[in-house]
Coordinates of C-alpha atoms and ligand atoms in Angstrom, one line a residue:
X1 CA 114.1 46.1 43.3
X2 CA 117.4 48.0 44.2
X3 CA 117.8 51.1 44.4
X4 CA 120.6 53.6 44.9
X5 CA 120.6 55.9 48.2
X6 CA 123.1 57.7 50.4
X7 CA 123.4 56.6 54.1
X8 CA 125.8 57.5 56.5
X9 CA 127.5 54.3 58.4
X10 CA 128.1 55.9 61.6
X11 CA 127.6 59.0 63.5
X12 CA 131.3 60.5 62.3
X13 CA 130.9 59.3 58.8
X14 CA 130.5 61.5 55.6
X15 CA 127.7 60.2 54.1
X16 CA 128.0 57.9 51.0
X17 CA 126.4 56.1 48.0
X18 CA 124.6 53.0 48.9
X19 CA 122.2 50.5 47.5
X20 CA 119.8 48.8 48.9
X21 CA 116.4 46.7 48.2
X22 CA 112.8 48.4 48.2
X23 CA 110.4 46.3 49.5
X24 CA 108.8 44.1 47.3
X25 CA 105.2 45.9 46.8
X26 CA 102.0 44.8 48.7
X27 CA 98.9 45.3 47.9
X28 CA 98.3 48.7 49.2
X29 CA 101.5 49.9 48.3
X30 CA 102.5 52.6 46.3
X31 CA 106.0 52.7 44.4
X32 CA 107.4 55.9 43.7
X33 CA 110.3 57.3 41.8
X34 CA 111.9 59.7 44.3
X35 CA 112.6 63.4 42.1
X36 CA 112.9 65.9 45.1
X37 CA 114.2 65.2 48.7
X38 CA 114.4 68.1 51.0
X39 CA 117.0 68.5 53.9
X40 CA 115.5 68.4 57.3
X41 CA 117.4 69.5 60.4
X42 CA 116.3 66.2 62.0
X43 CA 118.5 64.4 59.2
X44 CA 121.4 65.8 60.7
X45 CA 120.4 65.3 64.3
X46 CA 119.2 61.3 63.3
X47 CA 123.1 60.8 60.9
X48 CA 124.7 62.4 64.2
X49 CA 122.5 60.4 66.5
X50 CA 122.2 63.4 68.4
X51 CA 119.1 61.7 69.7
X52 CA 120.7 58.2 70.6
X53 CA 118.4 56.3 68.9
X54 CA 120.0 56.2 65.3
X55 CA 120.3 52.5 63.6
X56 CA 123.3 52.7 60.9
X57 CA 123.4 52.7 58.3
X58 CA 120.6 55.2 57.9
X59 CA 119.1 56.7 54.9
X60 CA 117.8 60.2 56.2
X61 CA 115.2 62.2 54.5
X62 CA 111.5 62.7 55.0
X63 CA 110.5 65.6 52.6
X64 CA 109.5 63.7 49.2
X65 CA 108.3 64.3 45.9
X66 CA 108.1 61.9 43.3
X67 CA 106.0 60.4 40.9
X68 CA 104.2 56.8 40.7
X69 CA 105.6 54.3 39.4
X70 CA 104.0 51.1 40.6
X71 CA 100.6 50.7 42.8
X72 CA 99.9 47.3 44.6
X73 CA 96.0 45.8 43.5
X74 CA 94.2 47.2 46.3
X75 CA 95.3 51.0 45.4
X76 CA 92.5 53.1 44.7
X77 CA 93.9 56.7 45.1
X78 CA 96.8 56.7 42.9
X79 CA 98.2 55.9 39.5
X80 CA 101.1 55.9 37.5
X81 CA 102.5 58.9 36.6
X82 CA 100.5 61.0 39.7
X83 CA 103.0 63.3 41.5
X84 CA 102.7 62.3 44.8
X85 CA 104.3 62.9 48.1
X86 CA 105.3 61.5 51.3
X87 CA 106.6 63.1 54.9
X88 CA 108.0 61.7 58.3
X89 CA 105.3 58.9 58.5
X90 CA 105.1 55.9 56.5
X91 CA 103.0 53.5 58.7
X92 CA 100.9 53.6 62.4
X93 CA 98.9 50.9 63.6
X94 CA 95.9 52.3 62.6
X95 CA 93.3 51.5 64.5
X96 CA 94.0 53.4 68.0
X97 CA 91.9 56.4 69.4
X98 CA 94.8 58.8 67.8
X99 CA 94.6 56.8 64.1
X100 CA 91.3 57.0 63.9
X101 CA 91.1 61.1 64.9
X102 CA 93.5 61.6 62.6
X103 CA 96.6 62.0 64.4
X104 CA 98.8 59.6 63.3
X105 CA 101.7 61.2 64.7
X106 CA 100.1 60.1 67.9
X107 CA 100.0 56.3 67.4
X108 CA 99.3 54.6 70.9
X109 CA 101.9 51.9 69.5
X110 CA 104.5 54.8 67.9
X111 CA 104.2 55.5 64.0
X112 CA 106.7 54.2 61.6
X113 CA 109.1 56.6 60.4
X114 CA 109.5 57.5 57.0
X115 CA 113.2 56.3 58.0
X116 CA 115.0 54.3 61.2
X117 CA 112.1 52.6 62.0
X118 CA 111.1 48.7 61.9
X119 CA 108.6 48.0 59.4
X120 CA 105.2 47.3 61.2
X121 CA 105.6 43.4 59.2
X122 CA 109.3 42.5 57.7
X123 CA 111.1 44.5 61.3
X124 CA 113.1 45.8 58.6
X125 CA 114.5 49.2 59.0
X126 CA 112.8 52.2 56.8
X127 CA 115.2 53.9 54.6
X128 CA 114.0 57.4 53.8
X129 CA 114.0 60.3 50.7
X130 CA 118.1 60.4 50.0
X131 CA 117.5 57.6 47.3
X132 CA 116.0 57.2 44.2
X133 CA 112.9 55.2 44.9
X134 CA 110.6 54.3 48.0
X135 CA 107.8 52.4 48.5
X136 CA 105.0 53.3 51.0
X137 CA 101.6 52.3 52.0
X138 CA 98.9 54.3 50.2
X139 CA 97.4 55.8 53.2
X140 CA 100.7 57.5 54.0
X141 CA 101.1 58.9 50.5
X142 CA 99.7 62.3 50.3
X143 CA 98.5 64.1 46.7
X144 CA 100.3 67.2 45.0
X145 CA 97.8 69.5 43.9
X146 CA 98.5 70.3 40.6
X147 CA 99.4 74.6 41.5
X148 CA 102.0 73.2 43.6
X149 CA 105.6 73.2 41.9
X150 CA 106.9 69.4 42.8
X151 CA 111.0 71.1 42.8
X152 CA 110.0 73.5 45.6
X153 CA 107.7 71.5 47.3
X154 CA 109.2 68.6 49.3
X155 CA 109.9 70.7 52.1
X156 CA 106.1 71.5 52.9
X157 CA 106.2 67.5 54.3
X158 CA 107.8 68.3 57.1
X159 CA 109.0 72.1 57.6
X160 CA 105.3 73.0 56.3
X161 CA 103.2 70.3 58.7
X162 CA 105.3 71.2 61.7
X163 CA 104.8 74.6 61.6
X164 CA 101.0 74.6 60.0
X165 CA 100.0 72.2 63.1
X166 CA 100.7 74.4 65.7
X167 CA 98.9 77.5 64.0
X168 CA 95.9 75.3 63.7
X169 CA 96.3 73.6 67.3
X170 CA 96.2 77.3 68.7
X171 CA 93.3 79.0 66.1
X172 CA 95.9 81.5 64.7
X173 CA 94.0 83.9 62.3
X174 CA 93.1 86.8 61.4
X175 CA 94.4 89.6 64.4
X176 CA 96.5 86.8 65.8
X177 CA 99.8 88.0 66.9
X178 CA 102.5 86.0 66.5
X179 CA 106.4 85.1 66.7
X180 CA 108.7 82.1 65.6
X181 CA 112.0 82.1 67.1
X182 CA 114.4 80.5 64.5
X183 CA 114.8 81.4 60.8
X184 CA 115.5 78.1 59.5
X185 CA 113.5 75.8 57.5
X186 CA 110.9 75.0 60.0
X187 CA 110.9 78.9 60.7
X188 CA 110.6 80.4 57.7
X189 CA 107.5 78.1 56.6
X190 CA 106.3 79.2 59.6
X191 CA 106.2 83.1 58.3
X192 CA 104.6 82.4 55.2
X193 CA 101.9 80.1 56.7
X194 CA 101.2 82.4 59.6
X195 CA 100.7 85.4 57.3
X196 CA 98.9 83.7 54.5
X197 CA 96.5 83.2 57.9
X198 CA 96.3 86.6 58.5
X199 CA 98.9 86.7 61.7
X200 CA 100.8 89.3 62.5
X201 CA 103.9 87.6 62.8
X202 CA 107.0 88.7 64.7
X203 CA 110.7 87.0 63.9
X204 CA 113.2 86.5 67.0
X205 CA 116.6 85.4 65.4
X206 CA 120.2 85.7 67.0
X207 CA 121.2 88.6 64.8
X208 CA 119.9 91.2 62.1
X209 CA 121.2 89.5 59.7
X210 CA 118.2 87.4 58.1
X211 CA 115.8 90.7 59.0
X212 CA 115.4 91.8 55.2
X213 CA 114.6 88.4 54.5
X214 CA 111.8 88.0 57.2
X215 CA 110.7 91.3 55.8
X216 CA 110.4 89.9 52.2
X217 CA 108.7 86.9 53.3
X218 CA 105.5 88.9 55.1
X219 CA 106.8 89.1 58.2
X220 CA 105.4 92.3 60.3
X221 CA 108.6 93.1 62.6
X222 CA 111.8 91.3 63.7
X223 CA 113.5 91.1 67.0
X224 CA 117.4 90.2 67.8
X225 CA 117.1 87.8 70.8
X226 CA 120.3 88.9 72.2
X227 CA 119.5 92.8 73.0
X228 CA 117.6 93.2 75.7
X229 CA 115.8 96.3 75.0
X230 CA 114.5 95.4 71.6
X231 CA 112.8 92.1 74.0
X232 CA 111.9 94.0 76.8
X233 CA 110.2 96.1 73.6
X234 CA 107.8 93.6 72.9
X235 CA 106.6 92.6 76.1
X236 CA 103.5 90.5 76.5
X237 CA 102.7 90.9 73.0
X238 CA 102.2 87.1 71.4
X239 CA 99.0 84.8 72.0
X240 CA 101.6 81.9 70.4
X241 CA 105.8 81.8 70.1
X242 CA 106.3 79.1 67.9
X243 CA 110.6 78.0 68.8
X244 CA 112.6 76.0 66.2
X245 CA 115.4 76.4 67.8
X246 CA 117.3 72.9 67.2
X247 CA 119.3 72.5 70.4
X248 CA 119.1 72.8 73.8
X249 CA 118.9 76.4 75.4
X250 CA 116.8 78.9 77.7
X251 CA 113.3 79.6 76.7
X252 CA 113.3 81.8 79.7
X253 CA 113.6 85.3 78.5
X254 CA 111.3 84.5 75.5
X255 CA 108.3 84.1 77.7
X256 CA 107.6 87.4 79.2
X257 CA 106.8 88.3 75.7
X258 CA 103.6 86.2 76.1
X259 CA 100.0 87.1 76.3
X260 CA 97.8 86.2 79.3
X261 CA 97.4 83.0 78.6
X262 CA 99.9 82.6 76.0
X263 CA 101.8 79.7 74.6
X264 CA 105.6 79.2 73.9
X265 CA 105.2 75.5 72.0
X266 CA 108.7 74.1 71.2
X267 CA 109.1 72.3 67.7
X268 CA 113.1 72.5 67.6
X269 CA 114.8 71.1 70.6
X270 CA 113.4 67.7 71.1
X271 CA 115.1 66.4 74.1
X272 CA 116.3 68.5 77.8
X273 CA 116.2 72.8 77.8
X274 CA 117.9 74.4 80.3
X275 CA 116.4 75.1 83.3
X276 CA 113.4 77.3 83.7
X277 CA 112.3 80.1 85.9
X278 CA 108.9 79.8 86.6
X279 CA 108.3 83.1 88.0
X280 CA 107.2 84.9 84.3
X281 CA 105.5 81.7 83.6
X282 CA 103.7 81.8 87.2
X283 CA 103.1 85.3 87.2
X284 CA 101.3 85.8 83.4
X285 CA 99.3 82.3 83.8
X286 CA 101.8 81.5 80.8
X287 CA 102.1 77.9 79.0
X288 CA 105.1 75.8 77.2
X289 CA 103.3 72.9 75.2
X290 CA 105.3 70.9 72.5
X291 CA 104.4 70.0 69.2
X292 CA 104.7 67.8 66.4
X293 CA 105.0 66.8 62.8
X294 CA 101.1 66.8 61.9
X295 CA 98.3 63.9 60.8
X296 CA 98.2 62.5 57.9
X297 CA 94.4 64.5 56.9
X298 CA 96.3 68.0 58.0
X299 CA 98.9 67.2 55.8
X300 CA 96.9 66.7 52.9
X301 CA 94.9 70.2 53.8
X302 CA 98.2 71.9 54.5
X303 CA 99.7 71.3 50.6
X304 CA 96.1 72.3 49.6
X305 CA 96.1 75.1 51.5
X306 CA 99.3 76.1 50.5
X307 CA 98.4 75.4 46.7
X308 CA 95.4 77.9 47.2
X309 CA 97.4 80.6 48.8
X310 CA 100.3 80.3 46.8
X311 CA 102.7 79.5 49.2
X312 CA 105.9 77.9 48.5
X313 CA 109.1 77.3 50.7
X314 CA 112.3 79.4 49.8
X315 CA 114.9 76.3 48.4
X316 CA 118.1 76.2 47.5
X317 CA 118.7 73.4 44.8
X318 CA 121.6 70.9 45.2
X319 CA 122.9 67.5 44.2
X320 CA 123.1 64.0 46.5
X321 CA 126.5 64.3 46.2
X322 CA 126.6 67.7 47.7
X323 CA 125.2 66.6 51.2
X324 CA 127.9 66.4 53.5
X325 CA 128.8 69.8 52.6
X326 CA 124.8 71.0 52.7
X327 CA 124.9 69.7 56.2
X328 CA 128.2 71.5 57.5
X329 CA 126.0 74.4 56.3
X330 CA 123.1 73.4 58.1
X331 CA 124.9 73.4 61.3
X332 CA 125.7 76.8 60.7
X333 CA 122.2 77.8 59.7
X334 CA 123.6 79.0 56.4
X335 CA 120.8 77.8 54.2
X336 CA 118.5 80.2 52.7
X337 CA 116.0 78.1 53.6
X338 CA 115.4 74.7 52.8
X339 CA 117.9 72.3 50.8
X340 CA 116.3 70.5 48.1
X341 CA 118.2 67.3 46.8
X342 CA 117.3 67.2 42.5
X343 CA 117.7 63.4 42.2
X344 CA 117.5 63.1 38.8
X345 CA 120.4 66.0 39.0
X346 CA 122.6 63.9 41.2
X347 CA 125.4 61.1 40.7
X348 CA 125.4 58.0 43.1
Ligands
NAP1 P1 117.4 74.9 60.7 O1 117.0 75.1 59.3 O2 118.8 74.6 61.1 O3 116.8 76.1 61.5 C1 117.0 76.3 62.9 C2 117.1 77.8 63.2 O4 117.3 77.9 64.6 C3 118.4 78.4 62.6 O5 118.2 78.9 61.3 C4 118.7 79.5 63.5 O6 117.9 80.7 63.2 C5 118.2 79.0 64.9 N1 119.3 78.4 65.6 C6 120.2 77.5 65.2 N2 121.1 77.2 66.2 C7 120.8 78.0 67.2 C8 121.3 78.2 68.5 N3 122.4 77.5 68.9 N4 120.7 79.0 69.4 C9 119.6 79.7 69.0 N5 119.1 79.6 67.7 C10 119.6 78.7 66.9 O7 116.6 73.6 61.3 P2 115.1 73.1 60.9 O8 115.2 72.1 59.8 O9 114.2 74.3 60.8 O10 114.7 72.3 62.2 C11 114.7 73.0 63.5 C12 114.5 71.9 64.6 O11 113.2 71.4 64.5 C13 115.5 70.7 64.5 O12 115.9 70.4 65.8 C14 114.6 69.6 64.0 O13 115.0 68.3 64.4 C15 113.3 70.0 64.6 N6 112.1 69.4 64.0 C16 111.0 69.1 64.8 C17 109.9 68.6 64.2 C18 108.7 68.3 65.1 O14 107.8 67.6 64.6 N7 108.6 68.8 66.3 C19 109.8 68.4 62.8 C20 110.9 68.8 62.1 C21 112.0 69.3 62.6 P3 118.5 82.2 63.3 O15 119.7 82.2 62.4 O16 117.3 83.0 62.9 O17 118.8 82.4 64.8
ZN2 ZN1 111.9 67.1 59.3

């Protein structure tokens, strides 16, 4: 079946309508009428090919919500009409140590991405949520509990998972105390989660400007990374840092502001940091660990988690056509927090 999609042809390209075919469905297939794509950081980075490893034309996106439209015979989970969802996995080999715990994310043999990825059978190359249909295995397709409202949800599949993971990974609760560096998508899902958890949760952003917001969204104080007394302030205070920051830079001076103990884990940057002191890593027994996307199981207790706690991401609705001007704003961390693509909205 075609479908209608943007892609971008090259790394300097606007990004424009395209068409292509969804793969014909199998029998544990779900088809899915694509209604809300979220706008991921990592879209820009993969239509850039910031990461080198970008196979045009490419149809980014991996934050969807949609409804069924089609299921294959062997589908037991879903049926037309359910609101479903899917995030930044489609496929793993499932059957490795890391499958089986649940970890997808992990695959021994590398997970299929929801896009620029060979399919695990056909080698053809996934095309991803800026389109108007998609077709994924059931296993990969997560449910939308019904609290959850689909317009303002996609970006809980990947903002939401990145950011719940790590809060899980490191037992964040209640009396935790916390920071995120980065008020961005990924950073501001991080908030909400961390204080629906019962964190204390501390933001570190390059100016004031975002501080009322942080303040609006639960967040207990905010720190401007750039003045040095207001850091020095909140020395070994945080058990966890939690750093979105999307390119490559020092994660020096955030790390005195760890606990005994404590953990800077890096979600943003994936890909060199400048170079690092050891010595207030050395001298406060001090960890950088990474981080990343979550399993398939704790994405599916994630959107119920954030169904039972109300949580939703702060969005900003826009059209497909709109994207090349949603991304110059992305660079510029001018969103406020998450772009949300309305297919049914949009022109192609
Ligand atoms: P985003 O919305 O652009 O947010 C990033 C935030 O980082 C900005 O809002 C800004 O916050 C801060 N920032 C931006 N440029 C900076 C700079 N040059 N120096 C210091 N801080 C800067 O991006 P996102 O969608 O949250 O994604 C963040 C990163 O996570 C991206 O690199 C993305 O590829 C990556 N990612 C990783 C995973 C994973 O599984 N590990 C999953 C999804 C995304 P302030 O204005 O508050 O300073
Ligand atoms: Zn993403």
């Amino acid at each position: 079946m075609k479908t209608q999609a943007y892609a971008a042809l090259s790394a300097d390209s606007p990004l424009k309508p395209y068409e292509f075919d969804c793969r014909a469905l199998r029998p544990d297939d779900v088809a899915i009428e694509i209604l809300y794509s979220g706008v991921c950081h990592s879209d820009l980075h993969t239509v850039k090919n910031d990461w080198g490893w970008t196979i045009y034309p490419t149809v980014p996106g991996h934050e969807i919500v949609g409804r069924v439209t089609d299921i294959g015979s062997q589908v037991t989970k879903y049926k037309i009409g359910d609101p479903v969802a899917v995030g930044c996995m489609v496929d793993s080999c499932q059957t490795c140590t890391h499958c089986h715990s649940g970890e997808e994310q992990f695959c021994e043999e590398g997970f299929t991405q929801t896009y620029n990825s060979p399919d695990r059978i056909t080698q053809e190359i996934t095309k991803g949520g800026y389109a108007k249909h998609i077709v994924v295995k059931e296993a990969f397709v997560l449910n939308i509990p019904d609290k959850l409202d689909l317009a303002k949800a996609a970006p809980l599949l990947c903002a939401g998972i990145t950011t719940y993971s790590p809060l899980r990974t490191w037992n964040v609760g209640p009396g935790s105390k916390i920071a995120v560096i980065g008020m961005g998508g990924l950073g501001h899902m991080a908030i909400k989660l961390a204080v629906a958890m019962g964190a204390h949760v501390t933001v570190i952003s390059r100016s004031d400007a975002k501080k009322q917001d942080a303040m609006d969204l639960g967040a207990d104080a905010f720190l401007v990374s750039d003045d040095s007394e207001c850091m020095a302030s909140a020395a070994s205070q945080f058990e966890l840092i939690i750093d979105t920051v999307p390119v490559k830079h020092d994660i020096t001076p955030y790390m005195p502001l760890l606990t005994l103990d404590g953990t800077i884990t890096l979600v943003g940057q994936v890909g060199p940091i400048a170079e690092l002191n050891t010595v207030p890593m050395v001298m406060g027994r001090r960890r950088v660990a990474g981080s990343l996307i979550g399993g398939i199981a704790q994405t599916q207790e994630m959107l119920d988690f954030c169904a039972r706690m109300n949580i939703l991401p702060e969005v900003e609705m826009i059209k497909m056509q709109d994207i090349n001007q949603a991304f110059e704003r992305l660079e510029k961390s001018d969103v406020h927090y998450r772009f949300v693509i309305d297919m049914k909205a949009s022109e192609f």
